[in-house]
């Protein structure tokens, strides 16, 4: 028989909280593992009453949804935590934000509402903003036009099992180019397929179709994640929880 | 003069290297002071990768102590991996600090903490990347004063050409004294230039300025004399901090984003050790024992956990179970953190200080990790030689008790190549491990018990009774390790429960050269660095061939070689390169202890038996500070899940 730790099992999850956070500035170089460690420690520092898994190595109940690649910034990273005592989501947001190093910033925290489905189901696309420093806007625009006109643009990705060819074009829903201060700005809406197509894959595709080579590594920021709606926009994945909550409160306290 | 951040120029390079997070700083509890708000600017370096250097307690302590001074600022810098170093050279970006990304070249002092001699090439790489001349004599008053500290600084002779100063002993107070000297010199308009500054530093207790000491050699290659010049003292004595409760550092331990080698918070529960293990340089040079009190430890644990969010607290020292209040401490900390998934851990436990109650208290609220014991020597005979006496029966009984009480994994640390050691002494490790597994299976009623034997080659160190000893050759070490592996694997039914981790003998020879080397070894280090030597503590970067070739070439003009520095036994009256550097240990006492080692005689711990005159306390004006204090931890109410 498998050995069990002595003592009572850990207290159950009584509430789930869904959290949106940003990684900004220098901390864009943090990997997903780095962020996970920082978040776990911050939850302890913030004294959030985490629920734990059972067993000899109890782990706090945290699920991470997606993760922006190392080197890219994000305004829209998501995670879900289970707590063993009911908490005010706003208080958790403030306490957790204060406990994280500057550059990892908690933007939103809502209570997961029953019957709204999982957070992961509400995310299938990302909106990216990519800054190409010292790169002429017209060059980028021409490259993007060539890219969008192609049926498929294969790029080679490095994966942990070697390399893999992936069609970058298939994942891109839209790509727009604008001029910024000393740089070109590329706005992308990208479907989250497997394997994932990331901004650097799109850049590799632009190099392949139009020989576009920015002089410096581009800076990418994930601006939003969520479900793609009919008009090509990315919906806020926390909205369903907010809507249910507003509805319930509306019933309880009629205006 | 304001100093610009190198970050904008560094950032594009970071997108092209492995693990860029290690170069960006921004750790929790990191501090950044405006350049112009400080008179004296310290860059503190740990000369190894960030993941190894960041958790270093010494550097964290000095970082806080210096940053608390209104007139000083301290930032951290670590060794840069070759991928980034190449890009930095190409882009003309110098060695930088991770806090403000300021160029190391712009600081007043560059303090480097050497836990091991294998960081020497990384120091040269950092100096070169920083644009600081490698040789101290080539620097002018615009260059930082390069100060070496840490245990390896007790023999800084191999790096004497590259450092301006070495600091002996505890750093907490001496960094303040150095700051005072540098501040005064700067305020006075830098009179007398760099030489005057160094002359003033040489008058600070614990600071050794190698350039003021002339070394002469005899015909046989040994040192004939070491002669101080000017008013440099004949000998430099180490610094000792008394009353650890007054130095509760680090108060705000740094928490990295990146993964590091110690994913826990640490509290130093005492400093120094008088167990008298003859191989142990740390135990010899940090005497006497100075305990932090139970209440002092309790408040550091509380403050540190709040400041970091770590889920494990390591209670550090050279032999933590020896703390006079350890049992009470374990129970009261476990009570305090009941239900919070906060684990406590000890680095390793002496077999004779272990008990199950203590181990249970340590793992009451956290994950039950393995237990680690360090018998060090395979046979009872060799354990008498090294003065770490424990009988085989006691060892087996202790480990079996652990298995019987639910532990499944026990790690045993050993050394190979100890003075007087024979093949048989090492083979007894296998017998011991087999017996441990047999008894463990019986006691636990399961075959699911493991024992890991971890073994490395012994390197004789300065300021220990073994400083005169012949180091075993790499061939001897490798031969004995092969025998040991064969013996462990002889019976697969038992052997499969025993893991063997070992390091081959080659790196130990180089560590030996650097540990007991003199100033002539500096040429070897420089040549190895020029030929690409970096990160010598990492097997994938360490090149034994590069070191042996450089040693042969550079030592030949002196009629010396690698063996002369390593496998040669020294005579009683030989002038050792570090004789003018005082750990407080009486050289005659060390020699007597060496002779007693050879005749397998033990020496007791002076905490519990009368003083045996090692010399430290009277020479240094210090005393043993131990409890018990009779105090208890005040109850706290941490959050429970």
PDB file of C-alpha atoms in Angstrom, chain A residues 28-220:
ATOM      1  CA  UNK A  28      10.414  40.264 -19.764  1.00  0.00           C
ATOM      2  CA  UNK A  29      13.530  38.105 -19.586  1.00  0.00           C
ATOM      3  CA  UNK A  30      11.908  35.924 -16.936  1.00  0.00           C
ATOM      4  CA  UNK A  31      10.952  32.436 -18.097  1.00  0.00           C
ATOM      5  CA  UNK A  32       7.698  30.756 -17.202  1.00  0.00           C
ATOM      6  CA  UNK A  33       9.463  28.763 -14.485  1.00  0.00           C
ATOM      7  CA  UNK A  34      10.952  31.950 -13.044  1.00  0.00           C
ATOM      8  CA  UNK A  35       7.519  33.548 -12.926  1.00  0.00           C
ATOM      9  CA  UNK A  36       5.921  30.510 -11.353  1.00  0.00           C
ATOM     10  CA  UNK A  37       8.479  30.544  -8.542  1.00  0.00           C
ATOM     11  CA  UNK A  38       8.043  34.278  -7.993  1.00  0.00           C
ATOM     12  CA  UNK A  39       4.253  33.964  -7.912  1.00  0.00           C
ATOM     13  CA  UNK A  40       4.291  31.077  -5.433  1.00  0.00           C
ATOM     14  CA  UNK A  41       6.540  33.012  -3.097  1.00  0.00           C
ATOM     15  CA  UNK A  42       4.494  36.167  -3.455  1.00  0.00           C
ATOM     16  CA  UNK A  43       1.319  34.271  -2.584  1.00  0.00           C
ATOM     17  CA  UNK A  44       2.987  33.167   0.634  1.00  0.00           C
ATOM     18  CA  UNK A  45       4.266  36.639   1.386  1.00  0.00           C
ATOM     19  CA  UNK A  46       0.817  38.066   0.719  1.00  0.00           C
ATOM     20  CA  UNK A  47      -0.545  35.483   3.199  1.00  0.00           C
ATOM     21  CA  UNK A  48      -3.116  34.218   0.719  1.00  0.00           C
ATOM     22  CA  UNK A  49      -4.602  31.065   2.339  1.00  0.00           C
ATOM     23  CA  UNK A  50      -3.664  28.696  -0.441  1.00  0.00           C
ATOM     24  CA  UNK A  51      -5.201  25.256  -0.771  1.00  0.00           C
ATOM     25  CA  UNK A  52      -2.619  22.497  -1.077  1.00  0.00           C
ATOM     26  CA  UNK A  53      -2.511  19.158  -2.804  1.00  0.00           C
ATOM     27  CA  UNK A  54      -2.327  16.096  -0.551  1.00  0.00           C
ATOM     28  CA  UNK A  55       0.674  13.796  -0.210  1.00  0.00           C
ATOM     29  CA  UNK A  56       4.242  13.962   1.028  1.00  0.00           C
ATOM     30  CA  UNK A  57       5.061  16.912  -1.198  1.00  0.00           C
ATOM     31  CA  UNK A  58       2.079  19.251  -0.885  1.00  0.00           C
ATOM     32  CA  UNK A  59       1.914  21.836  -3.628  1.00  0.00           C
ATOM     33  CA  UNK A  60      -0.188  24.992  -3.650  1.00  0.00           C
ATOM     34  CA  UNK A  61      -3.102  24.802  -6.086  1.00  0.00           C
ATOM     35  CA  UNK A  62      -2.101  27.066  -8.930  1.00  0.00           C
ATOM     36  CA  UNK A  63      -2.762  26.570 -12.618  1.00  0.00           C
ATOM     37  CA  UNK A  64      -1.024  28.672 -15.206  1.00  0.00           C
ATOM     38  CA  UNK A  65      -2.738  29.297 -18.507  1.00  0.00           C
ATOM     39  CA  UNK A  66      -0.279  29.703 -21.347  1.00  0.00           C
ATOM     40  CA  UNK A  67       2.917  31.676 -20.817  1.00  0.00           C
ATOM     41  CA  UNK A  68       4.534  34.398 -22.862  1.00  0.00           C
ATOM     42  CA  UNK A  69       7.949  33.229 -24.072  1.00  0.00           C
ATOM     43  CA  UNK A  70      11.156  34.317 -22.321  1.00  0.00           C
ATOM     44  CA  UNK A  71      12.193  37.711 -23.654  1.00  0.00           C
ATOM     45  CA  UNK A  72       8.685  38.903 -24.492  1.00  0.00           C
ATOM     46  CA  UNK A  73       6.711  41.230 -22.251  1.00  0.00           C
ATOM     47  CA  UNK A  74       3.026  40.733 -21.545  1.00  0.00           C
ATOM     48  CA  UNK A  75       0.074  42.699 -20.292  1.00  0.00           C
ATOM     49  CA  UNK A  76      -2.164  39.655 -20.256  1.00  0.00           C
ATOM     50  CA  UNK A  77      -0.915  36.562 -18.420  1.00  0.00           C
ATOM     51  CA  UNK A  78      -3.426  34.450 -16.518  1.00  0.00           C
ATOM     52  CA  UNK A  79      -3.479  32.042 -13.642  1.00  0.00           C
ATOM     53  CA  UNK A  80      -6.043  30.442 -11.403  1.00  0.00           C
ATOM     54  CA  UNK A  81      -5.527  29.687  -7.712  1.00  0.00           C
ATOM     55  CA  UNK A  82      -7.481  27.631  -5.201  1.00  0.00           C
ATOM     56  CA  UNK A  83      -7.834  29.005  -1.663  1.00  0.00           C
ATOM     57  CA  UNK A  84      -8.913  27.260   1.520  1.00  0.00           C
ATOM     58  CA  UNK A  85     -10.742  30.262   2.987  1.00  0.00           C
ATOM     59  CA  UNK A  86     -12.942  32.693   1.075  1.00  0.00           C
ATOM     60  CA  UNK A  87     -11.096  35.857   0.078  1.00  0.00           C
ATOM     61  CA  UNK A  88     -12.034  39.228  -1.308  1.00  0.00           C
ATOM     62  CA  UNK A  89     -10.610  39.195  -4.852  1.00  0.00           C
ATOM     63  CA  UNK A  90      -9.697  42.885  -4.691  1.00  0.00           C
ATOM     64  CA  UNK A  91      -7.791  42.408  -1.459  1.00  0.00           C
ATOM     65  CA  UNK A  92      -5.892  39.487  -3.007  1.00  0.00           C
ATOM     66  CA  UNK A  93      -5.074  41.583  -6.052  1.00  0.00           C
ATOM     67  CA  UNK A  94      -3.616  44.393  -3.939  1.00  0.00           C
ATOM     68  CA  UNK A  95      -1.726  42.140  -1.506  1.00  0.00           C
ATOM     69  CA  UNK A  96      -0.288  39.948  -4.241  1.00  0.00           C
ATOM     70  CA  UNK A  97       0.796  42.909  -6.314  1.00  0.00           C
ATOM     71  CA  UNK A  98       2.594  44.417  -3.326  1.00  0.00           C
ATOM     72  CA  UNK A  99       4.392  41.142  -2.712  1.00  0.00           C
ATOM     73  CA  UNK A 100       5.716  40.752  -6.248  1.00  0.00           C
ATOM     74  CA  UNK A 101       8.867  42.409  -7.507  1.00  0.00           C
ATOM     75  CA  UNK A 102       8.270  45.545  -9.587  1.00  0.00           C
ATOM     76  CA  UNK A 103       7.751  44.463 -13.171  1.00  0.00           C
ATOM     77  CA  UNK A 104       5.410  41.610 -12.298  1.00  0.00           C
ATOM     78  CA  UNK A 105       2.185  43.475 -11.723  1.00  0.00           C
ATOM     79  CA  UNK A 106      -1.224  42.077 -10.833  1.00  0.00           C
ATOM     80  CA  UNK A 107      -3.875  43.773 -12.954  1.00  0.00           C
ATOM     81  CA  UNK A 108      -7.068  41.934 -12.164  1.00  0.00           C
ATOM     82  CA  UNK A 109      -8.486  39.303  -9.840  1.00  0.00           C
ATOM     83  CA  UNK A 110     -11.993  37.852 -10.040  1.00  0.00           C
ATOM     84  CA  UNK A 111     -13.756  34.977  -8.365  1.00  0.00           C
ATOM     85  CA  UNK A 112     -14.323  32.028 -10.699  1.00  0.00           C
ATOM     86  CA  UNK A 113     -18.064  31.573 -11.053  1.00  0.00           C
ATOM     87  CA  UNK A 114     -19.621  28.117 -11.237  1.00  0.00           C
ATOM     88  CA  UNK A 115     -21.006  27.133 -14.607  1.00  0.00           C
ATOM     89  CA  UNK A 116     -18.863  29.519 -16.640  1.00  0.00           C
ATOM     90  CA  UNK A 117     -16.417  26.880 -17.790  1.00  0.00           C
ATOM     91  CA  UNK A 118     -12.666  26.821 -17.438  1.00  0.00           C
ATOM     92  CA  UNK A 119     -10.377  29.757 -18.059  1.00  0.00           C
ATOM     93  CA  UNK A 120      -8.319  27.781 -20.571  1.00  0.00           C
ATOM     94  CA  UNK A 121     -11.416  27.293 -22.734  1.00  0.00           C
ATOM     95  CA  UNK A 122     -11.781  31.045 -23.014  1.00  0.00           C
ATOM     96  CA  UNK A 123      -8.356  31.600 -24.490  1.00  0.00           C
ATOM     97  CA  UNK A 124      -7.510  30.655 -28.058  1.00  0.00           C
ATOM     98  CA  UNK A 125      -5.722  33.763 -29.399  1.00  0.00           C
ATOM     99  CA  UNK A 126      -3.234  36.491 -28.511  1.00  0.00           C
ATOM    100  CA  UNK A 127      -2.847  40.058 -29.609  1.00  0.00           C
ATOM    101  CA  UNK A 128       0.803  41.115 -29.892  1.00  0.00           C
ATOM    102  CA  UNK A 129       2.518  44.436 -30.364  1.00  0.00           C
ATOM    103  CA  UNK A 130       6.027  44.087 -31.797  1.00  0.00           C
ATOM    104  CA  UNK A 131       8.455  47.018 -31.908  1.00  0.00           C
ATOM    105  CA  UNK A 132      11.078  46.893 -34.643  1.00  0.00           C
ATOM    106  CA  UNK A 133      13.707  49.474 -33.780  1.00  0.00           C
ATOM    107  CA  UNK A 134      15.551  51.278 -36.604  1.00  0.00           C
ATOM    108  CA  UNK A 135      13.516  49.441 -39.231  1.00  0.00           C
ATOM    109  CA  UNK A 136      11.807  51.479 -42.017  1.00  0.00           C
ATOM    110  CA  UNK A 137       8.009  51.267 -41.742  1.00  0.00           C
ATOM    111  CA  UNK A 138       7.649  50.814 -45.494  1.00  0.00           C
ATOM    112  CA  UNK A 139       9.944  47.779 -45.461  1.00  0.00           C
ATOM    113  CA  UNK A 140       7.894  46.197 -42.703  1.00  0.00           C
ATOM    114  CA  UNK A 141       4.629  47.022 -44.453  1.00  0.00           C
ATOM    115  CA  UNK A 142       5.848  45.464 -47.704  1.00  0.00           C
ATOM    116  CA  UNK A 143       7.029  42.366 -45.875  1.00  0.00           C
ATOM    117  CA  UNK A 144       3.713  41.999 -44.060  1.00  0.00           C
ATOM    118  CA  UNK A 145       1.782  42.360 -47.326  1.00  0.00           C
ATOM    119  CA  UNK A 146       3.875  39.630 -48.925  1.00  0.00           C
ATOM    120  CA  UNK A 147       3.385  37.462 -45.848  1.00  0.00           C
ATOM    121  CA  UNK A 148      -0.403  37.936 -45.782  1.00  0.00           C
ATOM    122  CA  UNK A 149      -0.611  37.248 -49.500  1.00  0.00           C
ATOM    123  CA  UNK A 150       1.099  33.878 -49.122  1.00  0.00           C
ATOM    124  CA  UNK A 151      -0.923  30.701 -48.584  1.00  0.00           C
ATOM    125  CA  UNK A 152       1.633  29.279 -46.206  1.00  0.00           C
ATOM    126  CA  UNK A 153       5.017  30.387 -44.855  1.00  0.00           C
ATOM    127  CA  UNK A 154       7.007  27.617 -43.265  1.00  0.00           C
ATOM    128  CA  UNK A 155       9.537  28.480 -40.568  1.00  0.00           C
ATOM    129  CA  UNK A 156      11.784  26.240 -38.532  1.00  0.00           C
ATOM    130  CA  UNK A 157      11.228  26.345 -34.774  1.00  0.00           C
ATOM    131  CA  UNK A 158      13.607  25.069 -32.195  1.00  0.00           C
ATOM    132  CA  UNK A 159      11.806  22.799 -29.784  1.00  0.00           C
ATOM    133  CA  UNK A 160      13.086  20.711 -26.928  1.00  0.00           C
ATOM    134  CA  UNK A 161      13.140  17.682 -29.241  1.00  0.00           C
ATOM    135  CA  UNK A 162      15.130  19.391 -31.977  1.00  0.00           C
ATOM    136  CA  UNK A 163      13.644  21.458 -34.761  1.00  0.00           C
ATOM    137  CA  UNK A 164      10.214  21.447 -36.274  1.00  0.00           C
ATOM    138  CA  UNK A 165       8.745  23.155 -39.335  1.00  0.00           C
ATOM    139  CA  UNK A 166       5.566  25.107 -38.753  1.00  0.00           C
ATOM    140  CA  UNK A 167       3.317  27.245 -40.962  1.00  0.00           C
ATOM    141  CA  UNK A 168       3.486  30.745 -39.449  1.00  0.00           C
ATOM    142  CA  UNK A 169       0.931  32.126 -41.882  1.00  0.00           C
ATOM    143  CA  UNK A 170      -1.844  29.749 -40.806  1.00  0.00           C
ATOM    144  CA  UNK A 171      -1.832  31.056 -37.230  1.00  0.00           C
ATOM    145  CA  UNK A 172      -1.896  34.768 -38.054  1.00  0.00           C
ATOM    146  CA  UNK A 173      -5.412  36.233 -38.081  1.00  0.00           C
ATOM    147  CA  UNK A 174      -4.363  39.794 -38.792  1.00  0.00           C
ATOM    148  CA  UNK A 175      -1.193  41.859 -39.089  1.00  0.00           C
ATOM    149  CA  UNK A 176      -1.054  45.645 -39.244  1.00  0.00           C
ATOM    150  CA  UNK A 177       1.886  48.008 -39.429  1.00  0.00           C
ATOM    151  CA  UNK A 178       2.183  51.516 -38.002  1.00  0.00           C
ATOM    152  CA  UNK A 179       5.039  53.954 -37.522  1.00  0.00           C
ATOM    153  CA  UNK A 180       6.303  54.718 -34.016  1.00  0.00           C
ATOM    154  CA  UNK A 181       9.076  56.843 -32.517  1.00  0.00           C
ATOM    155  CA  UNK A 182      12.152  55.566 -34.368  1.00  0.00           C
ATOM    156  CA  UNK A 183      10.590  52.211 -34.966  1.00  0.00           C
ATOM    157  CA  UNK A 184       7.956  50.304 -36.864  1.00  0.00           C
ATOM    158  CA  UNK A 185       5.137  48.777 -34.876  1.00  0.00           C
ATOM    159  CA  UNK A 186       3.604  45.505 -35.906  1.00  0.00           C
ATOM    160  CA  UNK A 187       0.205  44.565 -34.459  1.00  0.00           C
ATOM    161  CA  UNK A 188      -0.549  40.851 -34.675  1.00  0.00           C
ATOM    162  CA  UNK A 189      -3.516  38.716 -33.765  1.00  0.00           C
ATOM    163  CA  UNK A 190      -2.321  35.127 -33.592  1.00  0.00           C
ATOM    164  CA  UNK A 191      -4.267  31.920 -32.963  1.00  0.00           C
ATOM    165  CA  UNK A 192      -2.773  29.682 -30.273  1.00  0.00           C
ATOM    166  CA  UNK A 193      -2.228  26.465 -32.183  1.00  0.00           C
ATOM    167  CA  UNK A 194       0.114  23.566 -31.518  1.00  0.00           C
ATOM    168  CA  UNK A 195       2.969  24.104 -32.001  1.00  0.00           C
ATOM    169  CA  UNK A 196       2.615  27.708 -30.905  1.00  0.00           C
ATOM    170  CA  UNK A 197       3.460  30.443 -33.386  1.00  0.00           C
ATOM    171  CA  UNK A 198       5.221  33.237 -31.530  1.00  0.00           C
ATOM    172  CA  UNK A 199       6.198  36.743 -32.601  1.00  0.00           C
ATOM    173  CA  UNK A 200       9.747  35.569 -33.367  1.00  0.00           C
ATOM    174  CA  UNK A 201       8.298  32.927 -35.695  1.00  0.00           C
ATOM    175  CA  UNK A 202       6.347  35.640 -37.524  1.00  0.00           C
ATOM    176  CA  UNK A 203       9.561  37.664 -37.770  1.00  0.00           C
ATOM    177  CA  UNK A 204      11.344  34.622 -39.162  1.00  0.00           C
ATOM    178  CA  UNK A 205       8.524  34.341 -41.704  1.00  0.00           C
ATOM    179  CA  UNK A 206       8.959  38.012 -42.689  1.00  0.00           C
ATOM    180  CA  UNK A 207      12.653  37.353 -43.189  1.00  0.00           C
ATOM    181  CA  UNK A 208      11.781  34.355 -45.348  1.00  0.00           C
ATOM    182  CA  UNK A 209       9.229  36.077 -47.612  1.00  0.00           C
ATOM    183  CA  UNK A 210      10.768  39.563 -47.839  1.00  0.00           C
ATOM    184  CA  UNK A 211      14.298  39.347 -46.456  1.00  0.00           C
ATOM    185  CA  UNK A 212      13.338  41.652 -43.577  1.00  0.00           C
ATOM    186  CA  UNK A 213      16.123  41.731 -40.967  1.00  0.00           C
ATOM    187  CA  UNK A 214      15.695  44.284 -38.165  1.00  0.00           C
ATOM    188  CA  UNK A 215      19.120  45.451 -36.887  1.00  0.00           C
ATOM    189  CA  UNK A 216      18.193  44.789 -33.257  1.00  0.00           C
ATOM    190  CA  UNK A 217      16.156  42.011 -31.666  1.00  0.00           C
ATOM    191  CA  UNK A 218      12.469  43.074 -31.805  1.00  0.00           C
ATOM    192  CA  UNK A 219      10.611  43.821 -28.580  1.00  0.00           C
ATOM    193  CA  UNK A 220       7.285  42.042 -28.314  1.00  0.00           C
TER     194      UNK A 220
END
